[in-house]
XYZ file of N, CA and C in Angstrom:
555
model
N 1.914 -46.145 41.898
C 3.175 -45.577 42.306
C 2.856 -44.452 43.279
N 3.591 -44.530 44.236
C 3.268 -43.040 45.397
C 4.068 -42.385 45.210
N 3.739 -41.145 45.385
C 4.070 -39.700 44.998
C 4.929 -38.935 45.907
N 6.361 -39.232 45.843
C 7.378 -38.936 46.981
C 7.061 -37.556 47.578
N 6.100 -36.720 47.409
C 6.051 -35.281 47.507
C 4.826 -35.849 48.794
N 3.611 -36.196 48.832
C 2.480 -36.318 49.356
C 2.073 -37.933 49.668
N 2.502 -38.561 48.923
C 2.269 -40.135 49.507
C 1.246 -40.462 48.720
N 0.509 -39.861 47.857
C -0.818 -40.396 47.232
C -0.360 -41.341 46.473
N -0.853 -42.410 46.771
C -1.537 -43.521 45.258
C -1.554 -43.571 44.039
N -0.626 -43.206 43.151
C -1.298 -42.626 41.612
C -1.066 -44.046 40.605
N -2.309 -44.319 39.509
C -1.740 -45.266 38.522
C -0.420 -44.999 38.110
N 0.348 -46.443 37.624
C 1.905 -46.294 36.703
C 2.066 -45.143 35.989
N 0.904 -45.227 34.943
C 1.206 -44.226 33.473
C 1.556 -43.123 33.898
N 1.207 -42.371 34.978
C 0.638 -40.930 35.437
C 2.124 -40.228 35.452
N 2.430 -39.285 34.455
C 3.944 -38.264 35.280
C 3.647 -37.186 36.213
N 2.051 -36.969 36.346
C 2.392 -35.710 37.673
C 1.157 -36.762 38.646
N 1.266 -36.452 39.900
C 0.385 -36.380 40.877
C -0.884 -35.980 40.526
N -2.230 -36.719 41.027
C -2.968 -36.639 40.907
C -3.656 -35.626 42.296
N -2.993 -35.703 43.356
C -3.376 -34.938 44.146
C -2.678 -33.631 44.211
N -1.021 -33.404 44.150
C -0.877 -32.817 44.564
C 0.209 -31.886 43.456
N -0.105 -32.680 41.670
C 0.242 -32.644 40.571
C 1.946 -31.990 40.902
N 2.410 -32.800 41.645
C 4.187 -32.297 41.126
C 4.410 -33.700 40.242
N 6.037 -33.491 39.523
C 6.031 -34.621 38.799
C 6.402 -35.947 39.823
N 6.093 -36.974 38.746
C 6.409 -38.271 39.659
C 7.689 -38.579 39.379
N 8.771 -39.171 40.139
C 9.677 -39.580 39.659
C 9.756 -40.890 38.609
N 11.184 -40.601 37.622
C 11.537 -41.119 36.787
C 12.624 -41.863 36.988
N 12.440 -43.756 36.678
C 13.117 -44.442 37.585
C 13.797 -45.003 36.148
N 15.337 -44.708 36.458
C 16.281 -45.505 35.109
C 16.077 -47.513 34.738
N 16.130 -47.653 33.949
C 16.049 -49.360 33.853
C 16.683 -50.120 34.357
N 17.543 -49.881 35.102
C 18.399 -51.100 35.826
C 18.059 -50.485 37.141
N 17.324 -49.973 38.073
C 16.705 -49.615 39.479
C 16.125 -50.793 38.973
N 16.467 -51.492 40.537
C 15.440 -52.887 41.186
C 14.299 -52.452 42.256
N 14.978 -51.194 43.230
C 13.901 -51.313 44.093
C 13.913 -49.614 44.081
N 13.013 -49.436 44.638
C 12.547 -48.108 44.709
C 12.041 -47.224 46.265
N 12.915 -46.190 46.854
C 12.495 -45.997 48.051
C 11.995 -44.293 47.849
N 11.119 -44.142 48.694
C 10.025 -42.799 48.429
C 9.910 -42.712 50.214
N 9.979 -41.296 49.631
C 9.693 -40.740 51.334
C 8.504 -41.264 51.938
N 7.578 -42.090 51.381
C 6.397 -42.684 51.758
C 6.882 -43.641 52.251
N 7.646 -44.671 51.592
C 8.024 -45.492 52.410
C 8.760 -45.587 53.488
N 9.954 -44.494 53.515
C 10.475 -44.428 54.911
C 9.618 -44.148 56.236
N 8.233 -44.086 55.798
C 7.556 -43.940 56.894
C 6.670 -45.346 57.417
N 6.819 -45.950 56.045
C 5.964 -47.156 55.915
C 7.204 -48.680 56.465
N 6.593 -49.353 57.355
C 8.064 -50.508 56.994
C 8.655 -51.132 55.918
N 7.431 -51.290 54.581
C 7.462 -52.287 53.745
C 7.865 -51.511 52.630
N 8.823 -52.207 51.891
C 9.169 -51.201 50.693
C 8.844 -52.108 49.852
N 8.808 -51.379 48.311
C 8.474 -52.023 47.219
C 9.702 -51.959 45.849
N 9.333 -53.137 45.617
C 10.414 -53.885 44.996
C 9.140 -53.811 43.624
N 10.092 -52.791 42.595
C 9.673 -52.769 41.021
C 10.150 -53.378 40.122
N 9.879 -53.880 38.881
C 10.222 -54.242 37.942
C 10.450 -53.580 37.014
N 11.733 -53.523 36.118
C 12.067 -52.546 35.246
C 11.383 -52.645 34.226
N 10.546 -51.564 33.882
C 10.220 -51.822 32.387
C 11.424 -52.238 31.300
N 11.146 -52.909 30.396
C 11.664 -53.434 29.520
C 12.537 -52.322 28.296
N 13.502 -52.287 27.890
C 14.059 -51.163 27.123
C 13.731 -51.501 25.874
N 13.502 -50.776 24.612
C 12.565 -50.859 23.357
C 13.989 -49.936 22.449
N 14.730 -51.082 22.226
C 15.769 -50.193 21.154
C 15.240 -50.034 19.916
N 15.248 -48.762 19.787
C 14.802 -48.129 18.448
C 15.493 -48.649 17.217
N 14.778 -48.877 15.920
C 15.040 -49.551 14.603
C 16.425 -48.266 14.068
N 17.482 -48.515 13.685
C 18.198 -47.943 12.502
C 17.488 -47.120 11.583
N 17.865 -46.208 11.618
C 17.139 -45.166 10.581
C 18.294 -44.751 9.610
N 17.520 -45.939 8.482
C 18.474 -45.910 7.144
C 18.140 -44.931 6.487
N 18.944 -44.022 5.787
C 18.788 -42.787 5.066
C 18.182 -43.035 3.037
N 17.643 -43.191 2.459
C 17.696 -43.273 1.373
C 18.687 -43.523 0.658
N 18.849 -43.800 -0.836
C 19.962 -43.741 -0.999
C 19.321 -42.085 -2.206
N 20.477 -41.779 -2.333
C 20.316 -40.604 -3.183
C 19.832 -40.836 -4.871
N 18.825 -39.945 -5.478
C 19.013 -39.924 -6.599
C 19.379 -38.954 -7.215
N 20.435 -39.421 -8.464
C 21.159 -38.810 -9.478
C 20.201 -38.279 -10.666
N 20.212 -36.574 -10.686
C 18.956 -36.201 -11.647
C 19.781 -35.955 -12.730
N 20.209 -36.066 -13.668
C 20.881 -35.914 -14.748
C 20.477 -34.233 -14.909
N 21.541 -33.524 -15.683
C 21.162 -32.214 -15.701
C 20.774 -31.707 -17.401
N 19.917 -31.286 -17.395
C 19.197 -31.025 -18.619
C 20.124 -30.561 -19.420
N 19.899 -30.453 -21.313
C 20.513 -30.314 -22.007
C 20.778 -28.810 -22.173
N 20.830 -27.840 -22.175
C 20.743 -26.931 -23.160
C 20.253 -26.614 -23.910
N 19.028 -25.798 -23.858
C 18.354 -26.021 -25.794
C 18.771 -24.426 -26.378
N 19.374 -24.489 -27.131
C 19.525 -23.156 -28.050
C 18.332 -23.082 -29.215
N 18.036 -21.648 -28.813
C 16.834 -20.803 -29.613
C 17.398 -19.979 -30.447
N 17.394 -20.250 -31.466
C 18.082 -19.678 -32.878
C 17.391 -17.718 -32.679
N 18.035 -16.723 -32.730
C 17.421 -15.294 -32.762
C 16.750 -15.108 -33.981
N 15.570 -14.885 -33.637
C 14.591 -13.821 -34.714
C 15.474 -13.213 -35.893
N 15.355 -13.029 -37.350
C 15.945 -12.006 -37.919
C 14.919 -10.552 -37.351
N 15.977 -9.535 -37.687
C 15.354 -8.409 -36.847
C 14.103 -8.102 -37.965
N 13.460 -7.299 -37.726
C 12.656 -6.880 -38.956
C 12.693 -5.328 -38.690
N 12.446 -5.239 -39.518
C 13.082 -3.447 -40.103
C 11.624 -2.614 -39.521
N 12.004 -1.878 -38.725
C 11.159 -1.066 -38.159
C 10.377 0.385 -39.169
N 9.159 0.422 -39.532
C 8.180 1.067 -40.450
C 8.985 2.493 -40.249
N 8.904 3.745 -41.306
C 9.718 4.412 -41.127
C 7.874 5.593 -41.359
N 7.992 6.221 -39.884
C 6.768 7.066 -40.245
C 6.688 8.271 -40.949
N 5.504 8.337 -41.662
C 5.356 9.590 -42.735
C 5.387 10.796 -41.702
N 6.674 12.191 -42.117
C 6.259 13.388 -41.527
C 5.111 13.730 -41.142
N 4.633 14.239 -40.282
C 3.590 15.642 -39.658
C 3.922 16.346 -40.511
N 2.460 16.784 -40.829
C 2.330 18.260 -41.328
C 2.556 19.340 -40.609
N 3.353 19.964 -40.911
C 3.328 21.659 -40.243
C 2.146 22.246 -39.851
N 2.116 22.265 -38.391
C 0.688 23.017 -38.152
C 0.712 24.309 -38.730
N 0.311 24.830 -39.172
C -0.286 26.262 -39.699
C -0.572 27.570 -38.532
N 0.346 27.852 -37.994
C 0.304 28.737 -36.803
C -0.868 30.224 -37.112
N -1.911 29.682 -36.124
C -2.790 30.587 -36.444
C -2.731 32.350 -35.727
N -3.097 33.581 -36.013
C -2.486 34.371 -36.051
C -2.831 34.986 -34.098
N -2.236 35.543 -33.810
C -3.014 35.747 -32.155
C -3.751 36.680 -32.285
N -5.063 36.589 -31.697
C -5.899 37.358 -31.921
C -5.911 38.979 -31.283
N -6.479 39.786 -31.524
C -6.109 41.191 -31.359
C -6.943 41.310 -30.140
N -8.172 40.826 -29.641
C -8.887 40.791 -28.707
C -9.999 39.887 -28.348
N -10.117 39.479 -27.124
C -11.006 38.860 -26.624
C -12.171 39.443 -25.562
N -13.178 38.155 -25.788
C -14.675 38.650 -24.869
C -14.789 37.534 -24.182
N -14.917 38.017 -23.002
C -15.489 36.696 -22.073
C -17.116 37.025 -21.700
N -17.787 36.283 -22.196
C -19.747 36.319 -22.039
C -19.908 35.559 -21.107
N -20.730 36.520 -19.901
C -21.093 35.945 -18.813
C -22.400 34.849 -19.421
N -22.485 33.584 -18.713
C -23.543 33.159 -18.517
C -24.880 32.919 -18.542
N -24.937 34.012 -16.858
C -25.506 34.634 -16.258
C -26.055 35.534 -16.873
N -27.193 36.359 -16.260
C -27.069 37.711 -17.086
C -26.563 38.479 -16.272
N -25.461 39.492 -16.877
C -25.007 40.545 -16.714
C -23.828 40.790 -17.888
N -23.214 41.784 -17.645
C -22.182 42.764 -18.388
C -21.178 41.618 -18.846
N -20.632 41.134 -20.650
C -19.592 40.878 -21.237
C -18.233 41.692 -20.728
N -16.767 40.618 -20.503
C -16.170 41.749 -20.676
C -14.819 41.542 -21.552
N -14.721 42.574 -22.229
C -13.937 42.563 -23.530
C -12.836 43.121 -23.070
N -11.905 42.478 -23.710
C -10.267 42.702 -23.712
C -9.649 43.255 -25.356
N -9.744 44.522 -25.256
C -9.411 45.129 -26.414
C -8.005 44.822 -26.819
N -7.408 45.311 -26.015
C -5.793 45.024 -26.143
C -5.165 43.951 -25.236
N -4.034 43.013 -25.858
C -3.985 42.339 -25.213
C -2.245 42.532 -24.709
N -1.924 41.645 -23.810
C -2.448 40.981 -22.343
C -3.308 42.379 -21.863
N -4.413 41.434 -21.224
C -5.629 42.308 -20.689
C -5.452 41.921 -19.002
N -6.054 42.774 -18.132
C -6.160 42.847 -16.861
C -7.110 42.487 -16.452
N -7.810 41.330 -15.704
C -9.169 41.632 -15.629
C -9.102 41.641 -14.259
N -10.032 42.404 -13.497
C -10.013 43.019 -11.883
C -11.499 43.192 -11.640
N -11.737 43.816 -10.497
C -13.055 44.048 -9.729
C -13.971 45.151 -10.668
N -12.778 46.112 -11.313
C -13.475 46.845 -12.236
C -13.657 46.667 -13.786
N -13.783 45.473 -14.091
C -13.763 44.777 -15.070
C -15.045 44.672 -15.584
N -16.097 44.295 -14.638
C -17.705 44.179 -14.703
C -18.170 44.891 -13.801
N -19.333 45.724 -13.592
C -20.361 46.299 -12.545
C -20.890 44.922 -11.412
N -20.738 43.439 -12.556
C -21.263 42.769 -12.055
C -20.184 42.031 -11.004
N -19.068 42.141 -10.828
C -18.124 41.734 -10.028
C -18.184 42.342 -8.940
N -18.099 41.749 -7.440
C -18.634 41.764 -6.521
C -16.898 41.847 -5.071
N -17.140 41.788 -4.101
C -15.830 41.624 -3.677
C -15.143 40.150 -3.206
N -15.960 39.008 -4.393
C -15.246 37.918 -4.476
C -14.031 38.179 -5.772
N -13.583 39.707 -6.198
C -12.707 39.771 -7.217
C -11.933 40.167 -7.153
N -10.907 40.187 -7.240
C -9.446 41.016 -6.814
C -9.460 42.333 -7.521
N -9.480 43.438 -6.387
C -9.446 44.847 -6.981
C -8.170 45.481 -8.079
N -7.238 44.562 -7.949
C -5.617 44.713 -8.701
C -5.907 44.117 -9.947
N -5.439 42.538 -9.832
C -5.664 41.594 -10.627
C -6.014 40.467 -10.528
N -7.363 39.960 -10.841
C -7.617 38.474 -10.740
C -6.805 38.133 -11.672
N -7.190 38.096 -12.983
C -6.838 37.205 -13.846
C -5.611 38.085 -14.824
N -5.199 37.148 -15.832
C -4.250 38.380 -16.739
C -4.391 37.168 -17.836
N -4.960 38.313 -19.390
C -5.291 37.187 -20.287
C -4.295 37.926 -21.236
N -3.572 36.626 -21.930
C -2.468 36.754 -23.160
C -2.836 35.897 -24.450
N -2.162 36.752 -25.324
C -2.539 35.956 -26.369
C -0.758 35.632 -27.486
N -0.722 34.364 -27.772
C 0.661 34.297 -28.332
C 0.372 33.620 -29.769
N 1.470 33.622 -30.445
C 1.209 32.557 -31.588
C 0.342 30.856 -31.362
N 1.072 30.872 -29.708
C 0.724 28.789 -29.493
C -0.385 29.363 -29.094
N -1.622 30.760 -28.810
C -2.383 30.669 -28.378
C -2.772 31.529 -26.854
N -4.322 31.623 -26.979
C -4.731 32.657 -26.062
C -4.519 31.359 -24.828
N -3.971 32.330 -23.357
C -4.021 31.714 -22.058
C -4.204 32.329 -20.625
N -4.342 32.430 -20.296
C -5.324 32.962 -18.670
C -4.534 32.257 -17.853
N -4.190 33.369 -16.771
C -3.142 33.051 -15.666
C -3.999 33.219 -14.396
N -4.229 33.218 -13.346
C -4.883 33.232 -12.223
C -3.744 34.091 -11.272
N -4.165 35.162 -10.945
C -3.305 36.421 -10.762
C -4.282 36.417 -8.678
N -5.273 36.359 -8.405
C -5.783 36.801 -7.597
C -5.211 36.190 -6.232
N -4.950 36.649 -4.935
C -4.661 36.409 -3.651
C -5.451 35.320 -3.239
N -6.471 35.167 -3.197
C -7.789 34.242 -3.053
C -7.712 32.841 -3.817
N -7.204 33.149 -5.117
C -6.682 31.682 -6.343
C -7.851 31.152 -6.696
N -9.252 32.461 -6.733
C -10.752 31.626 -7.292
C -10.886 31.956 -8.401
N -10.164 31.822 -9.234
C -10.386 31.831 -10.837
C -9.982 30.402 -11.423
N -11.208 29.756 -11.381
C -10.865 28.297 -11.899
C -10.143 27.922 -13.191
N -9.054 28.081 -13.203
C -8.162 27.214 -14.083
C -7.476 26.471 -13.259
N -6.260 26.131 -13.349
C -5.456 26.063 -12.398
C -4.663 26.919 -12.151
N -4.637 27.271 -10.790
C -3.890 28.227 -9.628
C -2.702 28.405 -10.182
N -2.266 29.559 -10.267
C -0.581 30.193 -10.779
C -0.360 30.087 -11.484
N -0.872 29.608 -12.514
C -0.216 29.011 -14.180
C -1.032 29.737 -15.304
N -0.494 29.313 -16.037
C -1.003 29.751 -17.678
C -1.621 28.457 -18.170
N -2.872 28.535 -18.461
C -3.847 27.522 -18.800
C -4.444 28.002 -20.402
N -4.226 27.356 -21.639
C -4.138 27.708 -22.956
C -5.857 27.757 -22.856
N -6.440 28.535 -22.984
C -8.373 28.653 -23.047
C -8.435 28.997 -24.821
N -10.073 28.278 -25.368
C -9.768 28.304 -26.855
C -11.563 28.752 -26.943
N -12.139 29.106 -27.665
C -13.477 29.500 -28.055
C -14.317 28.796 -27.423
N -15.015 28.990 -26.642
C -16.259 27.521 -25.906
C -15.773 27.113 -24.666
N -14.492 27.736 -23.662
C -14.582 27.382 -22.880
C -14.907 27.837 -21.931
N -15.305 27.856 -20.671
C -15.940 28.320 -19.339
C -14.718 28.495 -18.302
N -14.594 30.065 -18.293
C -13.806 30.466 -17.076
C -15.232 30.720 -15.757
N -13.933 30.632 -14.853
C -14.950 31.100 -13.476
C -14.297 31.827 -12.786
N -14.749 33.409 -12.405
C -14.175 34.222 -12.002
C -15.263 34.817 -10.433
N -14.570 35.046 -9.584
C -15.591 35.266 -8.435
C -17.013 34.788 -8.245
N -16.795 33.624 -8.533
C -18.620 32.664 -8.505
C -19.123 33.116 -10.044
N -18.653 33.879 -10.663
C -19.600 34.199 -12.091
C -18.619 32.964 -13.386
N -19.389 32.873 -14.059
C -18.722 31.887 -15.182
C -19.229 32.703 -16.407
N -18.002 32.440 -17.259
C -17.846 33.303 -18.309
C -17.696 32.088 -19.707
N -17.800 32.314 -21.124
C -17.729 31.389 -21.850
C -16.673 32.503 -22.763
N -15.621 31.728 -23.366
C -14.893 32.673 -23.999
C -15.207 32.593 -25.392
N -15.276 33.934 -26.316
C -16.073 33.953 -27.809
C -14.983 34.564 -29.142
């Protein structure tokens, strides 16, 4: 078939040009003859044969199936069962607040004792406190019925408990006050 754009030669099958790849024309089934700008240059025209038309088969749909819809099954309820009725707590025994505390450095250097309580503890608290300690108040230790607790009082917030709060401290535990660690007794 020639290629109304350029005149080239191309096999039937081909939809674009082989030379000059535009598409080839598309000739309806009842065209007998076929004229291309190639041929108006040529005397002889060519006389095609229609390809043959290929009517497509009926496309029968299934027929439907009917799923019946399930029964219902009823599940009879559990009787309830009576939920265990728990034995009271004992009354904790509120132990008394203590009149004073010692915090024991570590390290070696100077204990420091809190005679009366709530106690202040500051830069002048130990010889051994340094100016990682707040000259006012680092810390401020209380003691209540629920128990002795240490607040973190200092600008800096390096008194390891947690920052701003009241943290309940009990015999054996390790404060940290300006890099020094203390065990409370």
């Amino acid at each position: 078939m020639r290629c109304i754009n350029c005149g080239w030669n191309n096999p039937d099958h081909l939809r674009f040009c082989q030379k000059c790849n535009q598409p080839m024309p598309v000739f309806p089934a009842d065209e007998k003859a076929v004229e291309t700008k190639a041929d108006k240059t040529d005397s002889k025209k060519t006389i095609r044969e229609p390809e043959p038309v290929v009517k497509p088969e009926p496309v029968v749909a299934p027929e439907p199936v009917v799923v019946p819809e399930p029964e219902p099954v009823v599940v009879p309820e559990p009787a309830p069962v009576p939920e265990p009725v728990p034995e009271p707590a004992p009354e904790p025994v509120p132990e008394a607040a203590p009149a004073a505390m010692k915090l024991v450095p570590l390290e070696p250097g100077e204990a420091i004792v809190c005679e009366t309580l709530p106690c202040v503890v500051n830069r002048n608290s130990s010889p051994d406190f340094g100016p990682a300690v707040d000259a006012v108040c680092q810390a401020e230790i209380t003691c209540t019925e629920e128990g002795c607790f240490i607040e973190d009082k200092s600008a800096c917030k390096n008194t390891y408990v947690l920052a701003s709060r009241k943290i309940r401290v009990e015999k054996g535990d390790i404060v940290v006050m300006g890099g020094r660690r203390f065990v409370i007794e």
